[in-house]
Short mmCIF file of C-alpha atoms in Angstrom, two decimals:
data_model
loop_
_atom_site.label_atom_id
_atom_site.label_comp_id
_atom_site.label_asym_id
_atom_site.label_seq_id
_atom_site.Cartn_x
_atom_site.Cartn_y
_atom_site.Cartn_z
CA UNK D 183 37.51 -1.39 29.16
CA UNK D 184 33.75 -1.03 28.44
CA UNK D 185 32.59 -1.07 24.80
CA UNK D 186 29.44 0.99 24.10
CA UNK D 187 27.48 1.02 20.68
CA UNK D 188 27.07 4.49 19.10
CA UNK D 189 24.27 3.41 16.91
CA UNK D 190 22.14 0.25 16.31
CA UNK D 191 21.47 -0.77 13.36
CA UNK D 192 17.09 -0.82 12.46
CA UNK D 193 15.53 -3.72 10.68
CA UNK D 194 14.86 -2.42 7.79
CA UNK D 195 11.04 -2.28 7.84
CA UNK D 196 8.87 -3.49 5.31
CA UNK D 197 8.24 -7.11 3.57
CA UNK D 198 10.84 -8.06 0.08
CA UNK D 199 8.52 -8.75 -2.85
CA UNK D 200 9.22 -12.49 -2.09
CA UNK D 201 8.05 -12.12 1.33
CA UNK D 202 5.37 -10.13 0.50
CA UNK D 203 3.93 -12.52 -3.19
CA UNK D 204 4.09 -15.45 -0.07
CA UNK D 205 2.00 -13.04 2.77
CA UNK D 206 -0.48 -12.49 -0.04
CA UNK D 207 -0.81 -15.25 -2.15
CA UNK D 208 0.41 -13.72 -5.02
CA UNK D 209 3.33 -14.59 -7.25
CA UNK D 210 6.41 -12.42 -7.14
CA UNK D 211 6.24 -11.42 -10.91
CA UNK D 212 2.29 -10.51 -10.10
CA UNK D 213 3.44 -8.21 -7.52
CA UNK D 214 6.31 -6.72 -9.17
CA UNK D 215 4.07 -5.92 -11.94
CA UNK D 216 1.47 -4.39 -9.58
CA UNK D 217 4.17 -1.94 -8.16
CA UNK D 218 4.87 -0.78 -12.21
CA UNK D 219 0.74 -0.24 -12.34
CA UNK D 220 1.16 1.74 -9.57
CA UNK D 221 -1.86 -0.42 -7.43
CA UNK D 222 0.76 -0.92 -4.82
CA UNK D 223 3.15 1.56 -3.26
CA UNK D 224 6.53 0.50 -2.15
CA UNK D 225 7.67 2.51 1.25
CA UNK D 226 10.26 5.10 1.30
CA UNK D 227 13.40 2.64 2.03
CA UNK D 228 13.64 1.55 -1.40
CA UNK D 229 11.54 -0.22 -4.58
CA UNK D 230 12.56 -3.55 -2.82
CA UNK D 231 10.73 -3.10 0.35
CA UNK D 232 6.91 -3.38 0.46
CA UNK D 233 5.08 -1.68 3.82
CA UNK D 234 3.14 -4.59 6.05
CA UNK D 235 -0.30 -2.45 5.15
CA UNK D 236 0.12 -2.54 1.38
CA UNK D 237 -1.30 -6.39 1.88
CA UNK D 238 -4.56 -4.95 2.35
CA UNK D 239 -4.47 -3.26 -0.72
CA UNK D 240 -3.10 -6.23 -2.52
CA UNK D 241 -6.25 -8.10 -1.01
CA UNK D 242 -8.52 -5.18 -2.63
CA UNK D 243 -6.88 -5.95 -6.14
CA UNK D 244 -7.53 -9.47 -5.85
CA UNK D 245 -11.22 -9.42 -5.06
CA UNK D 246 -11.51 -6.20 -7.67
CA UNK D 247 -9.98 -8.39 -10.57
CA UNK D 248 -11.80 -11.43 -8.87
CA UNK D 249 -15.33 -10.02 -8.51
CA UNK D 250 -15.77 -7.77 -11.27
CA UNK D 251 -13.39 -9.31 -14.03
CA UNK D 252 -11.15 -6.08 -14.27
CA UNK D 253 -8.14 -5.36 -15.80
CA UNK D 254 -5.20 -4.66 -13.58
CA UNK D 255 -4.83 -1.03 -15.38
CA UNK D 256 -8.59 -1.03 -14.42
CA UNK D 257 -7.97 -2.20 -11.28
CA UNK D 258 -5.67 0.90 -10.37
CA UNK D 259 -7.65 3.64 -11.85
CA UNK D 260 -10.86 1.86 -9.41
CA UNK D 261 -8.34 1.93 -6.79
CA UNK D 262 -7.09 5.68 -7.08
CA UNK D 263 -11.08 6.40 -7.18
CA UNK D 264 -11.60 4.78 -4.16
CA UNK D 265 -8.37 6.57 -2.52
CA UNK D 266 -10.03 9.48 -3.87
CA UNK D 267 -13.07 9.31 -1.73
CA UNK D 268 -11.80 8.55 1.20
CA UNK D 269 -9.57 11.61 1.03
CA UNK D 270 -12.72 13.79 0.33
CA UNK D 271 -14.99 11.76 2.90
CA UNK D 272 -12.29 12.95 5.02
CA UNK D 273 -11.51 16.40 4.58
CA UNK D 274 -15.53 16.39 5.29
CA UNK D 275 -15.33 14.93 8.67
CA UNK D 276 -12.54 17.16 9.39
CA UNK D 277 -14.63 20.32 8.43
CA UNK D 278 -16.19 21.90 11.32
CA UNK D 279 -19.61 21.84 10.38
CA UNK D 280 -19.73 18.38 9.65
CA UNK D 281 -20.67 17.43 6.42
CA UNK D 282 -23.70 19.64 5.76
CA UNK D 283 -23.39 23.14 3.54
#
């Protein structure tokens, strides 16, 4: 008799904060404490699971708080700026007349 799965089981995707504090540099409590400041986003399958492109953004903390001596809480409001702009910088190249008025 032939056996045939109904369903495979995924990977679950995403990097564990321990996987991700190693990827990054960063210790796990750092990290942990970055997800409560809301400067990193943890994907949709749960708070333990970190997406692969949130290491860029951890990298952009790093040199923030590195370069110009911010805070962390600093740190995110500079980062939610930034996000800001690149939404809007965005929607302008999406417009379509370009960016002119």
């Amino acid at each position: 008799m032939t056996r045939y799965t109904l369903a495979r089981r995924a990977s679950v995707p995403g990097l564990t904060v321990g996987q991700f504090a190693a990827g990054t540099g960063l210790h796990p409590h750092l990290v942990n404490w970055l997800l409560a400041l809301g400067c990193s986003t943890p994907g949709r399958t749960g708070p333990a699971r970190l997406p692969v492109m949130q290491v860029d953004r951890a990298a952009r903390v790093v040199r923030l708080r590195a370069g110009l001596g911010l805070s962390y809480t600093a740190v995110g409001a500079v980062l939610n700026l930034l996000d800001r702009i690149d939404q809007l910088q965005a929607a302008l190249r999406a417009r379509p007349d370009g960016h002119r008025r």
